[in-house]
mmCIF file of C-alpha atoms in Angstrom:
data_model
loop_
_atom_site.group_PDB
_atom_site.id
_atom_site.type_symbol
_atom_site.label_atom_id
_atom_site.label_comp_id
_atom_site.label_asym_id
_atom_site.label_seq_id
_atom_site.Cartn_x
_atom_site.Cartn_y
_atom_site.Cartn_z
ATOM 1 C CA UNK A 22 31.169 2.378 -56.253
ATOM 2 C CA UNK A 23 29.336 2.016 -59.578
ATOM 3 C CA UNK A 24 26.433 -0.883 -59.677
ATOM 4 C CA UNK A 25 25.556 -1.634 -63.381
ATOM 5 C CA UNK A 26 21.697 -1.990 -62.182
ATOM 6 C CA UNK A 27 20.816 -3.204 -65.746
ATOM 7 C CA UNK A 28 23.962 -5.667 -66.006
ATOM 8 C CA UNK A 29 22.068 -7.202 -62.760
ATOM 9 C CA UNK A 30 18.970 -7.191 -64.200
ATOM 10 C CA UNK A 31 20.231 -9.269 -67.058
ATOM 11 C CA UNK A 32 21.921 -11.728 -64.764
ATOM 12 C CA UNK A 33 19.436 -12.270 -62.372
ATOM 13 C CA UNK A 34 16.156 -12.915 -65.381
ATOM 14 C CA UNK A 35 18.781 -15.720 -66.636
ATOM 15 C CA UNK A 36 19.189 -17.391 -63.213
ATOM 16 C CA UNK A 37 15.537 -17.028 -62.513
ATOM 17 C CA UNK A 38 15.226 -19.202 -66.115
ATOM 18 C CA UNK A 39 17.753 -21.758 -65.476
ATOM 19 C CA UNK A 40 16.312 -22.120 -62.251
ATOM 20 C CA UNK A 41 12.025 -22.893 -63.405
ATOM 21 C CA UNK A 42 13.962 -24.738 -67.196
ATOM 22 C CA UNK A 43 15.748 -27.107 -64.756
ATOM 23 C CA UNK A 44 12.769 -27.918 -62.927
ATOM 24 C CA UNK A 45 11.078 -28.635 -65.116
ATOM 25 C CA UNK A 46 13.140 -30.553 -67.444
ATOM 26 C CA UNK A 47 14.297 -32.608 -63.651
ATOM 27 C CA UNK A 48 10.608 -33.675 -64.135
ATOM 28 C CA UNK A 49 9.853 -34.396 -67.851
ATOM 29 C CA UNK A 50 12.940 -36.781 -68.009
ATOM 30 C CA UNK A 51 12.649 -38.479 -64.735
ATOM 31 C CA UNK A 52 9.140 -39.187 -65.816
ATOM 32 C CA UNK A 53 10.142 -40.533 -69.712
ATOM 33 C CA UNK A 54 12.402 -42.669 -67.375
ATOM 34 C CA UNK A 55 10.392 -44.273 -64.974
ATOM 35 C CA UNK A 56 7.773 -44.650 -68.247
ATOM 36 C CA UNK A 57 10.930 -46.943 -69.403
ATOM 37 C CA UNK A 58 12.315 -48.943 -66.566
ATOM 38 C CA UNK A 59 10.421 -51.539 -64.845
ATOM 39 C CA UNK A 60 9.251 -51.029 -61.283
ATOM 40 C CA UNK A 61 11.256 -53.829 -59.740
ATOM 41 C CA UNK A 62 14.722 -51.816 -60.843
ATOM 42 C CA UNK A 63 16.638 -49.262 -58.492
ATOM 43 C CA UNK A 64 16.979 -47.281 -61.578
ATOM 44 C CA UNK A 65 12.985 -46.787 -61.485
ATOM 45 C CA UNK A 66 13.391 -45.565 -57.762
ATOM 46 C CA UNK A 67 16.458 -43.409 -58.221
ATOM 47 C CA UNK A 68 14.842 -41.853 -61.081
ATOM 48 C CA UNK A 69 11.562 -41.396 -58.899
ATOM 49 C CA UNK A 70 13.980 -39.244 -56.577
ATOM 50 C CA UNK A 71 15.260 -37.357 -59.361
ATOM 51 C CA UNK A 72 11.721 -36.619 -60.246
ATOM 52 C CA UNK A 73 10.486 -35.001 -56.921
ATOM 53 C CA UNK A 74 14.007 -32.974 -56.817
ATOM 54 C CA UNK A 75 12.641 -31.512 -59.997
ATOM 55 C CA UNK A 76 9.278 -31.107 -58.497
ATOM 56 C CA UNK A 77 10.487 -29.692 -55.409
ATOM 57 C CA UNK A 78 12.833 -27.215 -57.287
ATOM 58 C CA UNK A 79 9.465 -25.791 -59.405
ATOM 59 C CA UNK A 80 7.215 -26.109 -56.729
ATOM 60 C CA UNK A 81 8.927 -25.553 -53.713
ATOM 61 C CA UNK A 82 7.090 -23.880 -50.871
ATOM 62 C CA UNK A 83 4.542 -21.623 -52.122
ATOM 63 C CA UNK A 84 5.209 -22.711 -55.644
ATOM 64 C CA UNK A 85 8.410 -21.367 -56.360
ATOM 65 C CA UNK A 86 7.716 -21.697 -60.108
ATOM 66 C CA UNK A 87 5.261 -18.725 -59.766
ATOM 67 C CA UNK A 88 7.907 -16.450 -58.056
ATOM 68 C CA UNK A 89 10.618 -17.628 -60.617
ATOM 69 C CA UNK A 90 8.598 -16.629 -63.285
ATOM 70 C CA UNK A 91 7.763 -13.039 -61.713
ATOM 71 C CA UNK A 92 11.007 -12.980 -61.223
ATOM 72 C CA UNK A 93 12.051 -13.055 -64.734
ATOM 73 C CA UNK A 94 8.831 -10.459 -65.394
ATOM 74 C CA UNK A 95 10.124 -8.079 -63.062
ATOM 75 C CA UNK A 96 14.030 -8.563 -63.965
ATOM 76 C CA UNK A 97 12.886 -8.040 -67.783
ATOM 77 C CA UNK A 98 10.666 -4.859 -67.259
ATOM 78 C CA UNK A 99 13.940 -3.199 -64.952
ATOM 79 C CA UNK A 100 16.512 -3.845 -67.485
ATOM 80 C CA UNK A 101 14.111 -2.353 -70.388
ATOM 81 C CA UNK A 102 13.542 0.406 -68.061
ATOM 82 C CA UNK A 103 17.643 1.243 -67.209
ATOM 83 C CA UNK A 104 17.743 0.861 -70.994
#
């Protein structure tokens, strides 16, 4: 059976992006939420759990963020190299 190891490569450096974007973008707009809504609102809270699902999907475990992005370093340098 044929694998297309550089096909992979390819797929696998974009899900390792959406995966640190999301994050990260979970965070930013949770916090120019809560920056918006008063305390007293369950918006404020539900947006607070929003926020630390971003933060735990960057920095989960042993900072997942620094994995994701070696993962897109070492996904980029295999498909250059099956190039």
């Amino acid at each position: 059976m044929f694998i297309n190891y550089r096909l992979k490569a390819k797929r696998q450096m974009a899900i390792f992006a959406t995966l640190g974007f999301a994050g990260f973008a979970l965070c930013v707009m949770s916090g120019l939420a809560m920056a918006e809504i008063p305390h007293q609102d369950f918006a404020f809270w539900a947006m607070l759990g929003v926020g630390f699902v971003g933060f735990f999907t960057v920095f989960w475990s042993i900072f997942v963020f620094f994995w994701t992005t070696l993962g897109v370093i070492f996904n980029y340098i295999d498909y250059k190299a099956l190039s």
